[in-house]
mmCIF file of C-alpha atoms and ligand atoms in Angstrom:
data_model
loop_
_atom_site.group_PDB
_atom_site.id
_atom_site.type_symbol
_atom_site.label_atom_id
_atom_site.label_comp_id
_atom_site.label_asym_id
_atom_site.label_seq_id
_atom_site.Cartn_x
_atom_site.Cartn_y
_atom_site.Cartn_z
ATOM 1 C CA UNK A 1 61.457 -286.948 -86.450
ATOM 2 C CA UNK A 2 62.729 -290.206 -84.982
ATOM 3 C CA UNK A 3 64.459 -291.191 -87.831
ATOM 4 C CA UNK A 4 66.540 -287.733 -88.276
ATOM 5 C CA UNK A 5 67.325 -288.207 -84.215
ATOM 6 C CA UNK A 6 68.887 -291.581 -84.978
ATOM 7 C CA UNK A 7 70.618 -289.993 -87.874
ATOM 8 C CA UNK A 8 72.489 -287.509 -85.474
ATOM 9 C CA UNK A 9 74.548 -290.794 -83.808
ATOM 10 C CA UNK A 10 77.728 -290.774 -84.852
ATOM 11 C CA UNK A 11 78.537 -292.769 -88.346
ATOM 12 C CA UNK A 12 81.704 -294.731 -88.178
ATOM 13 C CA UNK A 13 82.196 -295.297 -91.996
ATOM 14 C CA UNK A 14 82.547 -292.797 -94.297
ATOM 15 C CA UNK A 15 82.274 -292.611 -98.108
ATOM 16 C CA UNK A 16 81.143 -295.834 -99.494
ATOM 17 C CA UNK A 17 82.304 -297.287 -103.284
ATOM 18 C CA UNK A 18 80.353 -298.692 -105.359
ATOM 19 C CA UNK A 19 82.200 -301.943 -105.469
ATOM 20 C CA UNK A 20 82.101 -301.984 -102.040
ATOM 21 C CA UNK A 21 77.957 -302.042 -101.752
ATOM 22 C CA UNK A 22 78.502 -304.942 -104.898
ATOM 23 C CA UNK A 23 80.359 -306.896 -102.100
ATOM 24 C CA UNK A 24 78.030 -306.297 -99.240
ATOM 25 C CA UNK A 25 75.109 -307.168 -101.827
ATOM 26 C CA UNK A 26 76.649 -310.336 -102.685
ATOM 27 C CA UNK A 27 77.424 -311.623 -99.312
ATOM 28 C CA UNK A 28 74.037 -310.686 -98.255
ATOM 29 C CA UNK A 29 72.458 -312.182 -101.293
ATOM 30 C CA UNK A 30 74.472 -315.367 -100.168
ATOM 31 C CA UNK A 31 73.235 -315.756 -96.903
ATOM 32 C CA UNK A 32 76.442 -314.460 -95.536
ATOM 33 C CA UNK A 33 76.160 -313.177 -91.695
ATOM 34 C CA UNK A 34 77.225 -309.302 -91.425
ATOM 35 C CA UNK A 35 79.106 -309.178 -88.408
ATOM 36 C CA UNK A 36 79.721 -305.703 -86.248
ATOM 37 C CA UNK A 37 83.678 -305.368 -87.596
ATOM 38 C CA UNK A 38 82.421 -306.421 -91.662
ATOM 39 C CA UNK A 39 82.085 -303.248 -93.569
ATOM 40 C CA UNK A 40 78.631 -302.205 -94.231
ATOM 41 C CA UNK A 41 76.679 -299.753 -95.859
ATOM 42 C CA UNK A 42 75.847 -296.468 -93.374
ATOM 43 C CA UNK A 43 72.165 -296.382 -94.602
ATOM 44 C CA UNK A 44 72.283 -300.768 -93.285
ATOM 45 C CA UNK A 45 73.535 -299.771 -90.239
ATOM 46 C CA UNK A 46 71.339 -296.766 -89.092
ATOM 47 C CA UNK A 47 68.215 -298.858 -90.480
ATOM 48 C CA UNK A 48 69.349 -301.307 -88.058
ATOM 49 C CA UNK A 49 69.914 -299.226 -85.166
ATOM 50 C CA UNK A 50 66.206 -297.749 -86.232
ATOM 51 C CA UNK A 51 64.862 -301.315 -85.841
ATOM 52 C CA UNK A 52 66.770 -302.656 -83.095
ATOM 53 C CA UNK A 53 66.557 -299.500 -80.805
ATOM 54 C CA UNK A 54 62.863 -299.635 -81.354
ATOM 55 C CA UNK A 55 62.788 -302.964 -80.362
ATOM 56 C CA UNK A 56 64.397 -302.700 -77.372
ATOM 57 C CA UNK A 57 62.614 -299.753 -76.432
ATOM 58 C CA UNK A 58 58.831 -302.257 -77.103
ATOM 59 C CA UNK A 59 61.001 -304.760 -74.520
ATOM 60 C CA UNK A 60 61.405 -302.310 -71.970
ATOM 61 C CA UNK A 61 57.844 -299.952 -72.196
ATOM 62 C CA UNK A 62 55.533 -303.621 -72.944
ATOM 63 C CA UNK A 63 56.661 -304.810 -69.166
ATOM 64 C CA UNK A 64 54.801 -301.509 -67.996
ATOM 65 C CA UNK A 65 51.192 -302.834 -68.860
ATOM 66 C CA UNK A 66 51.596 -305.842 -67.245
ATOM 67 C CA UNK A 67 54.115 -304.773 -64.392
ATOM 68 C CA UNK A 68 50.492 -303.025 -63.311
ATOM 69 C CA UNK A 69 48.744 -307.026 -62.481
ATOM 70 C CA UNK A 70 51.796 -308.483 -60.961
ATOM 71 C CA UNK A 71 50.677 -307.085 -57.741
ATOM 72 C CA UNK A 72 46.739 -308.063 -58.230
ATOM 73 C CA UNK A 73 47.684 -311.667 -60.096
ATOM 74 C CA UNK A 74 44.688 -313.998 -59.000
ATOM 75 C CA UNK A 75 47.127 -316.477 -57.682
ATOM 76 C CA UNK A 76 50.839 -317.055 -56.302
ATOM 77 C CA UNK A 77 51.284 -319.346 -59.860
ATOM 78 C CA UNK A 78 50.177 -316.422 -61.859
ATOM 79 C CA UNK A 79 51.709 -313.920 -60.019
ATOM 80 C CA UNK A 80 55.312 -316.119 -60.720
ATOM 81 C CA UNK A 81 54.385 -316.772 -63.630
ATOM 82 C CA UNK A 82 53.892 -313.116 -64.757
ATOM 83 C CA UNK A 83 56.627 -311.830 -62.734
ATOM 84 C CA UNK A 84 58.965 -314.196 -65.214
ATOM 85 C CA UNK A 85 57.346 -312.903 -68.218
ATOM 86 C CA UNK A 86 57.812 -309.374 -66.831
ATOM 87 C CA UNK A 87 61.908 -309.989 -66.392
ATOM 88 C CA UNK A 88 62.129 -312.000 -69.233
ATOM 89 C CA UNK A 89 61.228 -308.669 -71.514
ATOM 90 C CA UNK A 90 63.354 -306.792 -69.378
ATOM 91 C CA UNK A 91 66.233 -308.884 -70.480
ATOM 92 C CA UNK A 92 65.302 -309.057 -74.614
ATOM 93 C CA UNK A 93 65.735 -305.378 -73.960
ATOM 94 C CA UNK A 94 69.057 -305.876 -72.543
ATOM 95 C CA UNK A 95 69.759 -308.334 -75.799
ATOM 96 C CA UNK A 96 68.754 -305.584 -77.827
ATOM 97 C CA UNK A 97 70.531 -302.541 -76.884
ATOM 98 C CA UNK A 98 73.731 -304.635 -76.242
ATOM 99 C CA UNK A 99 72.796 -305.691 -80.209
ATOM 100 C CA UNK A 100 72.771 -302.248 -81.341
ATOM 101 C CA UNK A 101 75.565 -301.053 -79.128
ATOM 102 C CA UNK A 102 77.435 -303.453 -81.459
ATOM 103 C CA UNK A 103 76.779 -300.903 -84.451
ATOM 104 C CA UNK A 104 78.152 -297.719 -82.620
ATOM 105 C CA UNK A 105 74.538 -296.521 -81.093
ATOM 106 C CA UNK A 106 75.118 -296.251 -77.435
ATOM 107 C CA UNK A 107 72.633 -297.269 -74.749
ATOM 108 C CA UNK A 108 71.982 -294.090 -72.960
ATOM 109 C CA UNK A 109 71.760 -292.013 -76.115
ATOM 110 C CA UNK A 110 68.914 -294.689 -77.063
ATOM 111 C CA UNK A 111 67.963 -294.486 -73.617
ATOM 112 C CA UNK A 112 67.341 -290.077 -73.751
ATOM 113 C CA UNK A 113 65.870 -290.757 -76.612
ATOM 114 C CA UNK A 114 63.250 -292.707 -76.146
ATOM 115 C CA UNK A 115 62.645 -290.287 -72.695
ATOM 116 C CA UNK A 116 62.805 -287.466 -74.764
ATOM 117 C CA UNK A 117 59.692 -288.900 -76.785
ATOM 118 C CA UNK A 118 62.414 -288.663 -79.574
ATOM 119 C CA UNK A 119 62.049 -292.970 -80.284
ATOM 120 C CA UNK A 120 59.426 -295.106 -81.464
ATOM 121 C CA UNK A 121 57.867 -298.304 -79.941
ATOM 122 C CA UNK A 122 55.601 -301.037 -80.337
ATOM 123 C CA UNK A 123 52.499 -299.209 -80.687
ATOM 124 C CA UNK A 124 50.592 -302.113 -78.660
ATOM 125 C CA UNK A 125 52.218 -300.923 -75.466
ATOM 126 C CA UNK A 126 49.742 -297.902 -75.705
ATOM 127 C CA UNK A 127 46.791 -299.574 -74.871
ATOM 128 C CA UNK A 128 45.734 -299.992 -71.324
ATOM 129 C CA UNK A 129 45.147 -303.564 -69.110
ATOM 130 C CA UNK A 130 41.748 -302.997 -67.728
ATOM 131 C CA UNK A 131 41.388 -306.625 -66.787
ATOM 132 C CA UNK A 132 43.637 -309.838 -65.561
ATOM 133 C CA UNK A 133 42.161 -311.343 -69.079
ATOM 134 C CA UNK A 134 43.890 -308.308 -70.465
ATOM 135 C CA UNK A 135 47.437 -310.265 -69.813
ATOM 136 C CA UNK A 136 46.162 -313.417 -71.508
ATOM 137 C CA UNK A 137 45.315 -311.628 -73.842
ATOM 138 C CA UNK A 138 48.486 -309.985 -74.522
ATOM 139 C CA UNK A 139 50.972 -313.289 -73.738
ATOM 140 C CA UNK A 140 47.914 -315.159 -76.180
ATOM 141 C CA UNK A 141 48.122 -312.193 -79.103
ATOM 142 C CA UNK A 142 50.898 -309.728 -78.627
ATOM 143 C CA UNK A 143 53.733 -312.028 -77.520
ATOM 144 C CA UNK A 144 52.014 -314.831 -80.372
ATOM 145 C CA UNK A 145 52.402 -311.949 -82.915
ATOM 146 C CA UNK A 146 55.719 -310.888 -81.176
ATOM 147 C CA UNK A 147 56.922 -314.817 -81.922
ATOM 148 C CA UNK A 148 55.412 -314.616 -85.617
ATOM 149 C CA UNK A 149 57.667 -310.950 -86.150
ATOM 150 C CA UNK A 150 60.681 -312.728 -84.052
ATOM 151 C CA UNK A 151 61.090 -316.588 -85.823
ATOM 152 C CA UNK A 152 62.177 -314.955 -89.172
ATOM 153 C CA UNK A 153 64.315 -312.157 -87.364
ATOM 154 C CA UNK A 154 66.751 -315.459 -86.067
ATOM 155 C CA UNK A 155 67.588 -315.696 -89.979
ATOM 156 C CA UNK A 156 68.348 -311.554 -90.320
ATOM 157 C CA UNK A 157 71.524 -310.981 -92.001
ATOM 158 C CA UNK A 158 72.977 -309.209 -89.203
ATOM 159 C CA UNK A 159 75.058 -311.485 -86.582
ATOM 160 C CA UNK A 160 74.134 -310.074 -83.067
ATOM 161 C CA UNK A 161 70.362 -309.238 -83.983
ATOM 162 C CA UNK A 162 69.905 -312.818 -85.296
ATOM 163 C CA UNK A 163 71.490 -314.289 -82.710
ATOM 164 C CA UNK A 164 69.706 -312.275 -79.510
ATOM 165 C CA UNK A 165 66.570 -313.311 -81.523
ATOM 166 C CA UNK A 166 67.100 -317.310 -80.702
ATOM 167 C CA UNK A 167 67.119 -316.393 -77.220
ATOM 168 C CA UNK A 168 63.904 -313.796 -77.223
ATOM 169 C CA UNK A 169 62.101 -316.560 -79.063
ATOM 170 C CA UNK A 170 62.657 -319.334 -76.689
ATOM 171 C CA UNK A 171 61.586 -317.452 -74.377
ATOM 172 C CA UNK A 172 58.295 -316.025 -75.929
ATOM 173 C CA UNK A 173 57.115 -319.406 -76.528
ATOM 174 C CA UNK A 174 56.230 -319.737 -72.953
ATOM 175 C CA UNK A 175 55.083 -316.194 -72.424
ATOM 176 C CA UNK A 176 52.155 -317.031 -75.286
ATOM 177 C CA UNK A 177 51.617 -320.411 -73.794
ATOM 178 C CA UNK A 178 51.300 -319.094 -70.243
ATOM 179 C CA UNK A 179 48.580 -316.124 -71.767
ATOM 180 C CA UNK A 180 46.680 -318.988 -73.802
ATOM 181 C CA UNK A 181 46.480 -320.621 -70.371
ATOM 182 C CA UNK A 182 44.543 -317.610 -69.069
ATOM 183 C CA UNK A 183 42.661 -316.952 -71.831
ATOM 184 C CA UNK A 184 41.166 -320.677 -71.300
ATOM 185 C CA UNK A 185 41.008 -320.697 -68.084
ATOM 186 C CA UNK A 186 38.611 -317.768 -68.549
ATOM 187 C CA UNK A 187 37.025 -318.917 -71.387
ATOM 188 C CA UNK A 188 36.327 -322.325 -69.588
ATOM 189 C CA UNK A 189 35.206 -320.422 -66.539
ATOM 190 C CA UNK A 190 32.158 -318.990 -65.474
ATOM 191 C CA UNK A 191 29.776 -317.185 -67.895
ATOM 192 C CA UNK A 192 31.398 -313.611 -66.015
ATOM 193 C CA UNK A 193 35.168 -314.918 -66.559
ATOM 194 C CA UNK A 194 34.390 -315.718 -70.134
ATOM 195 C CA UNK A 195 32.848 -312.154 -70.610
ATOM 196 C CA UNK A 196 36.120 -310.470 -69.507
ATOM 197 C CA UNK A 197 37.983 -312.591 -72.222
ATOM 198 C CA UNK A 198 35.762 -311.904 -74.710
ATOM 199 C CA UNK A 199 35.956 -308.132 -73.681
ATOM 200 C CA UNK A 200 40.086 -308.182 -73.525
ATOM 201 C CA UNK A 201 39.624 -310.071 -76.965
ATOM 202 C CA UNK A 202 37.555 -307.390 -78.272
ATOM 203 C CA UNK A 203 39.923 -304.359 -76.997
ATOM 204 C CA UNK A 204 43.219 -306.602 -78.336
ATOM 205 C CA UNK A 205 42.552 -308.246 -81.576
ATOM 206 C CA UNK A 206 42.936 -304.975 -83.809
ATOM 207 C CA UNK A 207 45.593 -303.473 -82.325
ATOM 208 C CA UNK A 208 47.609 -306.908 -82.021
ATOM 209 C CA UNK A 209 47.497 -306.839 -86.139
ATOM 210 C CA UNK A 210 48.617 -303.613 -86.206
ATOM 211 C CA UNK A 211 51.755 -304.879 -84.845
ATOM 212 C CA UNK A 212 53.050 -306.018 -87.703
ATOM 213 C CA UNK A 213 53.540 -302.233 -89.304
ATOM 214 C CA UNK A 214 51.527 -300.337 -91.606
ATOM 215 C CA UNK A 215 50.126 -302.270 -95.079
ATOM 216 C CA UNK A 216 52.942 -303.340 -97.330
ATOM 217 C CA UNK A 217 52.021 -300.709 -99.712
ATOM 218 C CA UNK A 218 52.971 -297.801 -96.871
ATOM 219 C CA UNK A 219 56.034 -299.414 -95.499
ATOM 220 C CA UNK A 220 58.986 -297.350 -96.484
ATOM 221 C CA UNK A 221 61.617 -299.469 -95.049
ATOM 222 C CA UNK A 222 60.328 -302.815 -96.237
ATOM 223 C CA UNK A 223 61.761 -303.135 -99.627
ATOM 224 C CA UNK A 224 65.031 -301.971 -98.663
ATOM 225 C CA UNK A 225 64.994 -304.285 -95.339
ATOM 226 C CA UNK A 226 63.936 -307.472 -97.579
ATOM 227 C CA UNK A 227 66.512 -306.813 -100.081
ATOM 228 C CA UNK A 228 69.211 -306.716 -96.814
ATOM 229 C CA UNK A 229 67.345 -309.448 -95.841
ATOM 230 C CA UNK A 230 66.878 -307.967 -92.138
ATOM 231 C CA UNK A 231 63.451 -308.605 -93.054
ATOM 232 C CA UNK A 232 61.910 -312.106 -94.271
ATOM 233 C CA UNK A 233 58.665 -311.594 -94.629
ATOM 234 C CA UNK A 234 56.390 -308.498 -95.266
ATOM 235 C CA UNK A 235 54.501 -306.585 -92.901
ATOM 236 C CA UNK A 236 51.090 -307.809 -94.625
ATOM 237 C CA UNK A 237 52.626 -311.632 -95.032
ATOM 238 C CA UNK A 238 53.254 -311.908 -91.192
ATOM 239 C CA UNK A 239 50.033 -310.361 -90.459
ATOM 240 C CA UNK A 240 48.303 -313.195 -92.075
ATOM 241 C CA UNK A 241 50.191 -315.540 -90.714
ATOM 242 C CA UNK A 242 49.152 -314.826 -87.291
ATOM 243 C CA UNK A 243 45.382 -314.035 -88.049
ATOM 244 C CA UNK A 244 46.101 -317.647 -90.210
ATOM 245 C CA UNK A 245 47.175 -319.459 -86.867
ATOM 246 C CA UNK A 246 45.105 -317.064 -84.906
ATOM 247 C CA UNK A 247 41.657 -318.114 -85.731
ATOM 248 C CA UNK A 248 41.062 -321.582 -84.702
ATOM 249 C CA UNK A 249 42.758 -321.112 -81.544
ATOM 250 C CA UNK A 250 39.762 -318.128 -80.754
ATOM 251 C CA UNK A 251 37.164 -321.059 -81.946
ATOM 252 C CA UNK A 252 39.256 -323.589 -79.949
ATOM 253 C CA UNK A 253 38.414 -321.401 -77.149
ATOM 254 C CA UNK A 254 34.798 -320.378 -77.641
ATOM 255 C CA UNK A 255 35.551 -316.482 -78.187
ATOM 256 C CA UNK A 256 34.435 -314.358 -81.141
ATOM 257 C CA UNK A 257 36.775 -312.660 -82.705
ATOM 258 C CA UNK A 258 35.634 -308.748 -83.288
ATOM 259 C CA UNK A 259 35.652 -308.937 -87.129
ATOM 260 C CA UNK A 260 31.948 -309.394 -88.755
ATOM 261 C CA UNK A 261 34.039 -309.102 -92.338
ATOM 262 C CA UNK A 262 36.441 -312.254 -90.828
ATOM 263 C CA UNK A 263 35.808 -315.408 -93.458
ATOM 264 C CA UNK A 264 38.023 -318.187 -94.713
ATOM 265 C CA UNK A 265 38.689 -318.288 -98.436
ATOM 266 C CA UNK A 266 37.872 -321.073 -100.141
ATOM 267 C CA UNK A 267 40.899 -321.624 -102.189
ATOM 268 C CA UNK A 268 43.917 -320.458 -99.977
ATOM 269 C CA UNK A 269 42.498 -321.510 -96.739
ATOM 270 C CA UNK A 270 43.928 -317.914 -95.445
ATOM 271 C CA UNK A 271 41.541 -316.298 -93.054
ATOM 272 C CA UNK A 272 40.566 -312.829 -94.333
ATOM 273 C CA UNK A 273 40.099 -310.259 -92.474
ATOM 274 C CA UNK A 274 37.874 -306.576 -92.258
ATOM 275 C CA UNK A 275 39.478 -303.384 -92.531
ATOM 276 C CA UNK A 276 42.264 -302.232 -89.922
ATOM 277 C CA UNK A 277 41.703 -298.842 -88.633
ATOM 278 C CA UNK A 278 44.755 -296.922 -90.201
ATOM 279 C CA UNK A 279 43.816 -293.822 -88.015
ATOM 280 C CA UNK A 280 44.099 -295.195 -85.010
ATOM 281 C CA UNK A 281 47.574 -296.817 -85.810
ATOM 282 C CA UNK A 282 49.127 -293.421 -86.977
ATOM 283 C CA UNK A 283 47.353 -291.816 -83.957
ATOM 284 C CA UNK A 284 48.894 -294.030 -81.483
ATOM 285 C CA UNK A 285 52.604 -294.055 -83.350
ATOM 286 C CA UNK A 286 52.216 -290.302 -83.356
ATOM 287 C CA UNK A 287 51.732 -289.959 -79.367
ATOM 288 C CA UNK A 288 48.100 -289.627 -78.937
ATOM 289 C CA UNK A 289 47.373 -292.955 -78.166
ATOM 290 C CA UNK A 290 45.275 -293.989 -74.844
ATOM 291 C CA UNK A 291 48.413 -294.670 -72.373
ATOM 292 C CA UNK A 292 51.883 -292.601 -74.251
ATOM 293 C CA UNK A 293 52.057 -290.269 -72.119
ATOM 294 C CA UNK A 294 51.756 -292.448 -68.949
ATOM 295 C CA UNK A 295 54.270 -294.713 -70.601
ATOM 296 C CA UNK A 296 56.614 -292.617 -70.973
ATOM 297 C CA UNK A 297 56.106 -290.310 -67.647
ATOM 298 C CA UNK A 298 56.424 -293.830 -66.060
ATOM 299 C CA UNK A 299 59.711 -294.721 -67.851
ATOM 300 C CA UNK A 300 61.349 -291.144 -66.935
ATOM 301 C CA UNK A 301 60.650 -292.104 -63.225
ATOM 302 C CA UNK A 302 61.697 -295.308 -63.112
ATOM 303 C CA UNK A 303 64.766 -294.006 -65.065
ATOM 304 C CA UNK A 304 65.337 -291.062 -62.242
ATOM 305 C CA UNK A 305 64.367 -293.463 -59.151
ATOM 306 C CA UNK A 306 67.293 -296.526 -60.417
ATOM 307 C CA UNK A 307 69.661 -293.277 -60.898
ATOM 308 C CA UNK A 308 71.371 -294.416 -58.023
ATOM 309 C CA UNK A 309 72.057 -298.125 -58.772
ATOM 310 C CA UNK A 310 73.654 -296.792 -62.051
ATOM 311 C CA UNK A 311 76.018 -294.764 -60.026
ATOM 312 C CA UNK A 312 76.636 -297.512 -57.257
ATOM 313 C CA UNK A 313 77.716 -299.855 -60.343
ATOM 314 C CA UNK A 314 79.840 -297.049 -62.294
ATOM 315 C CA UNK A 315 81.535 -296.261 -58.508
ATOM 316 C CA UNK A 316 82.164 -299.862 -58.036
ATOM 317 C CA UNK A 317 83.483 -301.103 -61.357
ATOM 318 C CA UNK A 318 85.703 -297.387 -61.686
ATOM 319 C CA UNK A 319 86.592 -298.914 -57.866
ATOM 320 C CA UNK A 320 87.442 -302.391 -59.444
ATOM 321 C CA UNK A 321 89.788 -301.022 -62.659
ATOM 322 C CA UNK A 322 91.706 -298.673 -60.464
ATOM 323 C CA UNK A 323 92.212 -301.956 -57.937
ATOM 324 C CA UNK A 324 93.821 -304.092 -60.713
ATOM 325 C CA UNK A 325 95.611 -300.938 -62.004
ATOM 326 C CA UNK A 326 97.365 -300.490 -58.579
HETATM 327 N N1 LIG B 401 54.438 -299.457 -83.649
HETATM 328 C C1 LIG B 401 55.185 -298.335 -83.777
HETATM 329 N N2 LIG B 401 55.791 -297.975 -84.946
HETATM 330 C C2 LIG B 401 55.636 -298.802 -85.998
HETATM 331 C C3 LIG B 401 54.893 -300.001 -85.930
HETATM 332 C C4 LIG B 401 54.278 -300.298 -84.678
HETATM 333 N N3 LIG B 401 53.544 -301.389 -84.521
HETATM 334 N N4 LIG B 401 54.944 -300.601 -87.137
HETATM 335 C C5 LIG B 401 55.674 -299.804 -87.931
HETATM 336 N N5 LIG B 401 56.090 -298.732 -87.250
HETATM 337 C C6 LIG B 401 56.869 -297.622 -87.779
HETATM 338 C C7 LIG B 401 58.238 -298.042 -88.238
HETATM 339 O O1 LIG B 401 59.156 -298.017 -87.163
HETATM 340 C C8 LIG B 401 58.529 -296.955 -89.268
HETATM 341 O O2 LIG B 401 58.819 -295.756 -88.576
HETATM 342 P P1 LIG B 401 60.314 -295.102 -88.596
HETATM 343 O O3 LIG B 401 60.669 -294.867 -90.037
HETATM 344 O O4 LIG B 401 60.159 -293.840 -87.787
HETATM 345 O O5 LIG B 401 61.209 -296.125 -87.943
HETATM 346 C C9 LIG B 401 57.169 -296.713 -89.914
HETATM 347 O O6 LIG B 401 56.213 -297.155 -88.950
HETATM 348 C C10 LIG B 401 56.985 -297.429 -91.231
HETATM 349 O O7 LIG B 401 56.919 -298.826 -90.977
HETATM 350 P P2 LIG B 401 57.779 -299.867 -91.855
HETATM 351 O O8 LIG B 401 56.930 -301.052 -92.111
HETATM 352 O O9 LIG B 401 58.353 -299.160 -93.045
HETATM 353 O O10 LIG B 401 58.946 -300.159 -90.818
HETATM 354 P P3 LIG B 401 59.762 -301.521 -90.634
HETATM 355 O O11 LIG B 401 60.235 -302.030 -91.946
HETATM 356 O O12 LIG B 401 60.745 -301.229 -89.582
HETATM 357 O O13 LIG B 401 58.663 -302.579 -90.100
HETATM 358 C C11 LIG B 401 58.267 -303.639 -87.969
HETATM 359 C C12 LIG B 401 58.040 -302.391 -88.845
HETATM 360 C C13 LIG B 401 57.572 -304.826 -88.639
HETATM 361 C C14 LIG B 401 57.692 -303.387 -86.574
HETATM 362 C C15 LIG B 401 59.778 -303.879 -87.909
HETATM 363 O O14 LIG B 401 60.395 -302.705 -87.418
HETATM 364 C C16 LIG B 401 60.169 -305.044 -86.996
HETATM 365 O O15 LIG B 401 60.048 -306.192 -87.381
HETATM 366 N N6 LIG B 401 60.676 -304.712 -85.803
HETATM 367 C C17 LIG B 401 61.225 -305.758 -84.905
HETATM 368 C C18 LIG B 401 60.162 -306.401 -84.067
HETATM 369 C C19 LIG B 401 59.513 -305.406 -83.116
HETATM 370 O O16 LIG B 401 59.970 -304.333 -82.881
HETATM 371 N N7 LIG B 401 58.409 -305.806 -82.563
HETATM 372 C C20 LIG B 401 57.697 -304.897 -81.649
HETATM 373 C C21 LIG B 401 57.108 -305.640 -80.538
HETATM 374 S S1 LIG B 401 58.302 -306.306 -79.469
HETATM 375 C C22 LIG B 401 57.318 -307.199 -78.468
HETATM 376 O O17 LIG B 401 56.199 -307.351 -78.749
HETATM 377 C C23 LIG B 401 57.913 -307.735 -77.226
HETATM 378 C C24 LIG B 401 57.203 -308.944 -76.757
HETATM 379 O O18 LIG B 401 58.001 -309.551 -75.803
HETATM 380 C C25 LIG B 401 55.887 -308.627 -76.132
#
């Protein structure tokens, strides 16, 4: 469904030679950048718009669970602090959908779509923020995972994604830092304030790892995206990476994780880990999770209550052009 909706944007090229794709290949096989005006396969361009449109869209919906604390932050440095966080994401959006405006996919049609309930995002945005440890526990986990998904995204093969990625990740460095801080401060806190990180820690660890996309052997887009190298890593590779770098910093900070199967092997050193609840994943992608459909009701109206700064800037730049034309 979300696929075919992406596949109704208009496609700019239009038959492709084989000798062509050889080219593409061999650029992209060495480490050449694909910029917007290089030729490119249709099927690398609409898997990019896929990726980067869903992106975007996790930018824009993941400031919705925490936009909810801003107001009930325990303190004026938390409540900055947050609000930062909070327009930083609203700005990787902006990255993002100025990325894939580069391949022909405008914003608004991204934009309907994803208030249609036509797009796909971050399934992590679905879950709700019960607690104030609930936004350490998403700048500790979701924006640590985000950073683990985003460092090998600054090497993708195409130009403008690669290149709003350096700036996202700068940026996410301090939004897991700043939810670490919380988390400790908790965790270092009173028997009560270390019970509400343990509890956000309980309600975010599986859902964090399910971030990373469904198990390598049910990713359909992985093999193609690695050969294109738009992806580095697989889905299963990252995921252990951040349960890898995940782990100590839970013992560092006195927390159990909420895995009785979680044990280090011996010979690797890698951390593994029980079984992820597949159910719930495709439940949540599919719409049913806890918080869609306030997500998205609360997207629609923030869409139709900023209507009129979108036609204040339209009036005024149409105002500007037909100034210079005079
Ligand atoms: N939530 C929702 N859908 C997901 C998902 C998730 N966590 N993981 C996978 N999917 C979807 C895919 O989009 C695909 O559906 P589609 O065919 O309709 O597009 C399907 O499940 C199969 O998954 P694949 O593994 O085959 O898909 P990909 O190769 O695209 O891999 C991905 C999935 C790893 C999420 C990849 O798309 C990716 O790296 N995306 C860029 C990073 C990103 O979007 N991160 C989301 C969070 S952003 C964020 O956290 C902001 C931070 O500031 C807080």
């Amino acid at each position: 469904m979300y696929t075919q909706a992406l596949n109704d944007l208009p496609t700019p090229h239009n038959l492709e030679d084989a000798e062509k794709m050889a080219n593409f290949q061999t650029r992209i096989d060495s480490e050449d950048r694909i910029e917007a005006n290089d030729w490119m396969p249709e099927a690398y361009r609409r898997t990019l718009v896929r990726q980067i449109s869903q992106h975007a869209h996790s930018e824009i919906i993941g400031q919705l669970p925490e936009g909810a604390w801003i107001t009930r932050a325990p303190s004026l440095r938390r409540k900055a602090a947050l609000l930062a966080k909070v327009q930083d994401e609203c700005g990787h959006g902006l990255y993002l959908y100025a990325a894939a405006e580069t391949l022909n996919a405008s914003r608004e049609a991204l934009m309907d779509q994803l208030m249609e309930g036509k797009a796909k995002y971050s399934s992590i945005f679905n879950y709700p923020t019960m607690t104030w440890a609930d936004i350490g526990a998403i700048g500790w986990l979701v924006d640590g995972a985000a950073i683990m998904n985003q460092i090998p995204l600054c090497r993708c093969s195409y130009g403008p994604y690669a290149r709003a990625m350096i700036r996202v990740c700068k940026e996410e460095s301090f939004h897991q830092r700043q939810g670490f801080e919380i988390m400790m401060t908790l965790a270092k806190g009173s028997a009560r304030q270390k019970a509400m990180a343990q509890d956000a820690l309980n309600r975010w660890w599986w859902p964090s790892l399910m971030m990373f996309g469904p198990p390598d052997t049910d990713s359909q887009h992985s093999d193609q995206s690695t050969r294109w190298k738009i992806k580095r890593f697989s889905n299963d590779e990252l995921r252990q990476k951040f349960v890898d770098a995940t782990v100590p910093q839970a013992q560092f900070l006195g927390l159990t994780l909420p895995d009785p199967d979680l044990r280090q092997d011996e010979v690797t050193g890698n951390w593994m880990y029980g079984e992820i609840d597949w159910e719930e994943f495709k439940q949540v992608i599919a719409g049913n999770g806890p918080c869609n459909q306030d997500r998205l009701a609360s997207r629609r109206k923030a869409h139709e209550e900023g209507a009129w700064v979108r036609e204040a800037a339209a009036a005024y730049a149409a105002r500007q052009v037909s100034r210079h034309a005079a």
